[in-house]
Amino acid sequence: MDHNHGNSRFQPGNKDLARRYWYIIAGFVGGFAVCRIINLYKALVRLRRKATASVQFPTRPSNLFLSTWATATAITREASYPQLYIPLRPLSWLTPPPLGRFITLLVYWIIIITFMTDGAIVNDIYRRERLGFRNAWITITQLPLVYLLAGKCNVIGYLVGSSYERLNWLHRWVARTMLVAATVHGWMFFADWARYDFVKEQIKMMPMVKYGFGAWAVLVWSCLVGMAPVRRLGYEVFVFQHIVSAALFLWLLYVHVPAAARYNIWFAIAAWGFDRVCRFTLLIWQNVKLNPDRSNCAGGQRIGHQAQLRAIGESITVVTIKDVHFRWRAGQHLYLWIPRIGPLEAHPYTIACAHKVPETCICNSIQLVVRKHGGFSKRLHEYAVKLREKGKGKGTLTAFVSGPYGNPPRWDIYETVVLISASTGASFTLPILESVLKSGETNCVKRVDFLLVARQGEEIGFYVGRLRELVTLARCTGVELNVQVAVTREGLEKLEEPESGKGQGDGEPSASSSGSDLGQHGDKRASGDEERVGQREMRRRMSEGETEEVIAYFSSRPDIAALIRAAVEATGGETSVVACGGPSLTSRVRNCIASLSDERAVHKGTGAQGIHCFVEEYNF
């Protein structure tokens, strides 16, 4: 059997399908890019209307086009937010993606299956060969998309207004779809050769077949170790082997595929190379300073940055990185590399502040809050503990950063913002609160509801200290700030004391507690412990003579649905709900918003305004 002859027989139609595939991908990317432009226009209109004192609700649609767009957006949200969560801990990783992502995958699979079979299933002597070559082209055509979606400097993400970590799920699923097409491709030829007992002879005659089997094996391996339970066993090892596998896969494919299809491999190599060059350039620009500013203190250095480490409790390390010369937005993250702690390890952490850290002597400093797990974070905390035991308090190391990455939405174009976080997820939500409060009168936000949930109070002591400072700031800005803190196991009593916030910030004493009592939004099944907490809060407020209510503390899980409903029903404009935590929390938030939006018939003639949802999961 002459493979080159067979390929040339079917090649024109297969190459035409490959072109159609990329036309479809370009169409989808272009459509999302148009949606991004419309949303940018909507944000600009809202901020301009906010500047007009006579407009009471600037976030409401102001013309027919925006009203139509709001209705279409509401329908899309209601269809895309719901998510089925599997609560069994050993199987929770099998939780399917949200409905919107599932629909995207379904559309993609329909396109791929159509291309795999359309006109190829004909009952003649060439049927297996025809299907084999068809699926070979469908497999190799998907290759560049896999590498485009994997890059941190992501061209597709830039066009559609997303970022690499929010496209990574699609990267994995396209690779799995590619594996299915590759398996069909190989099986068709293998079955055809086996029918004539010609397998060994074919492999001897065509050495390229061995490389094809090798490429398929690498793809199977990558898909298996990319499963969440395996990936999380040793993330550093996973990243290293994944890079090696990606390079090996490209080489095996280059040897295996005919010259007419190698443009896909060069396309993938170009995407990978572009990402690496951009990241290396970013790393050099951010960590090498030709003329460091040493006029204020010794924090400015030519190579890298000074990083101060401070251990808080038994599991939290606060890393303050000094003299960074780049800007960031609330919700972005960066990669941290500290050679002294992990010579070959760079780990992603959310930037836990929205602006320059106060009381730091360098022009621009950022903070990261790292919770101890294993590996790098454990060694980091142990080093900080040793410094604390030696009485040094804060020790310094040389650190290198890469970023910032992430493309979070604007937070200042909503009337009400609801921030929900679990434990160290507050590193994501607190900077959002800070950015909203410090942007003054230039944003549309009138009310913020903040919920922080943790199992132990020790996990969130640092955040509660920051919250007290921001509650004081909210008084000056005129933004209504309502805060709930729920600790489900132990350590609640320590958090309730105002003094517990001292020392949790960056060397500053915390402001006294204030806020709004959100007991009416909490768990309707309030326990006796919660009632006693509320009584203690009330007595403290009365004894201190405060005119404003204090942060509300609870000892059981709050009712998230009631919290969201109360905020939505009290607002006259659009609400944004932001959640950061595990899949249990984020799926509950998604489902609550979808249900509430459908119940209120948002933007469908009832006058109910939109509910935006943005979730950040622990999914690295």
Tab-separated table of N, CA and C in Angstrom, residues 83-96 228-229 232 583-584 617:
chain	number	residue	atom	x	y	z
A	83	GLN	N	-23.827	25.122	37.023
A	83	GLN	CA	-22.792	24.090	37.069
A	83	GLN	C	-23.201	22.993	38.039
A	84	LEU	N	-23.075	21.758	37.607
A	84	LEU	CA	-23.335	20.606	38.468
A	84	LEU	C	-22.069	20.292	39.252
A	85	TYR	N	-22.178	20.260	40.578
A	85	TYR	CA	-21.017	19.972	41.427
A	85	TYR	C	-21.157	18.586	42.038
A	86	ILE	N	-20.103	17.804	41.965
A	86	ILE	CA	-20.078	16.471	42.585
A	86	ILE	C	-19.485	16.609	43.975
A	87	PRO	N	-20.299	16.454	45.038
A	87	PRO	CA	-19.819	16.766	46.388
A	87	PRO	C	-18.931	15.692	47.011
A	88	LEU	N	-18.872	14.492	46.435
A	88	LEU	CA	-18.041	13.433	46.998
A	88	LEU	C	-16.572	13.788	46.822
A	89	ARG	N	-15.845	13.889	47.921
A	89	ARG	CA	-14.476	14.395	47.860
A	89	ARG	C	-13.584	13.610	46.902
A	90	PRO	N	-13.596	12.254	46.909
A	90	PRO	CA	-12.703	11.537	45.978
A	90	PRO	C	-13.057	11.767	44.509
A	91	LEU	N	-14.314	12.173	44.242
A	91	LEU	CA	-14.766	12.325	42.861
A	91	LEU	C	-15.047	13.775	42.485
A	92	SER	N	-14.768	14.708	43.381
A	92	SER	CA	-15.116	16.101	43.098
A	92	SER	C	-14.375	16.640	41.885
A	93	TRP	N	-13.205	16.056	41.569
A	93	TRP	CA	-12.452	16.533	40.403
A	93	TRP	C	-13.169	16.211	39.093
A	94	LEU	N	-14.146	15.311	39.157
A	94	LEU	CA	-14.936	14.969	37.972
A	94	LEU	C	-16.094	15.945	37.752
A	95	THR	N	-16.189	16.968	38.585
A	95	THR	CA	-17.228	17.984	38.387
A	95	THR	C	-17.143	18.543	36.974
A	96	PRO	N	-18.227	18.480	36.209
A	96	PRO	CA	-18.172	18.970	34.823
A	96	PRO	C	-18.021	20.483	34.787
A	228	ALA	N	-6.642	16.307	36.972
A	228	ALA	CA	-6.427	17.093	38.197
A	228	ALA	C	-5.775	16.303	39.333
A	229	PRO	N	-6.242	15.089	39.685
A	229	PRO	CA	-5.616	14.390	40.823
A	229	PRO	C	-4.137	14.098	40.599
A	232	ARG	N	-1.960	17.437	40.576
A	232	ARG	CA	-1.774	18.063	41.886
A	232	ARG	C	-0.850	17.278	42.810
A	583	PRO	N	-14.232	24.619	43.949
A	583	PRO	CA	-15.402	24.393	43.093
A	583	PRO	C	-16.714	24.306	43.858
A	584	SER	N	-16.677	23.893	45.121
A	584	SER	CA	-17.913	23.847	45.908
A	584	SER	C	-18.512	25.236	46.052
A	617	GLU	N	-11.050	30.162	40.545
A	617	GLU	CA	-10.961	28.889	41.243
A	617	GLU	C	-9.511	28.532	41.528
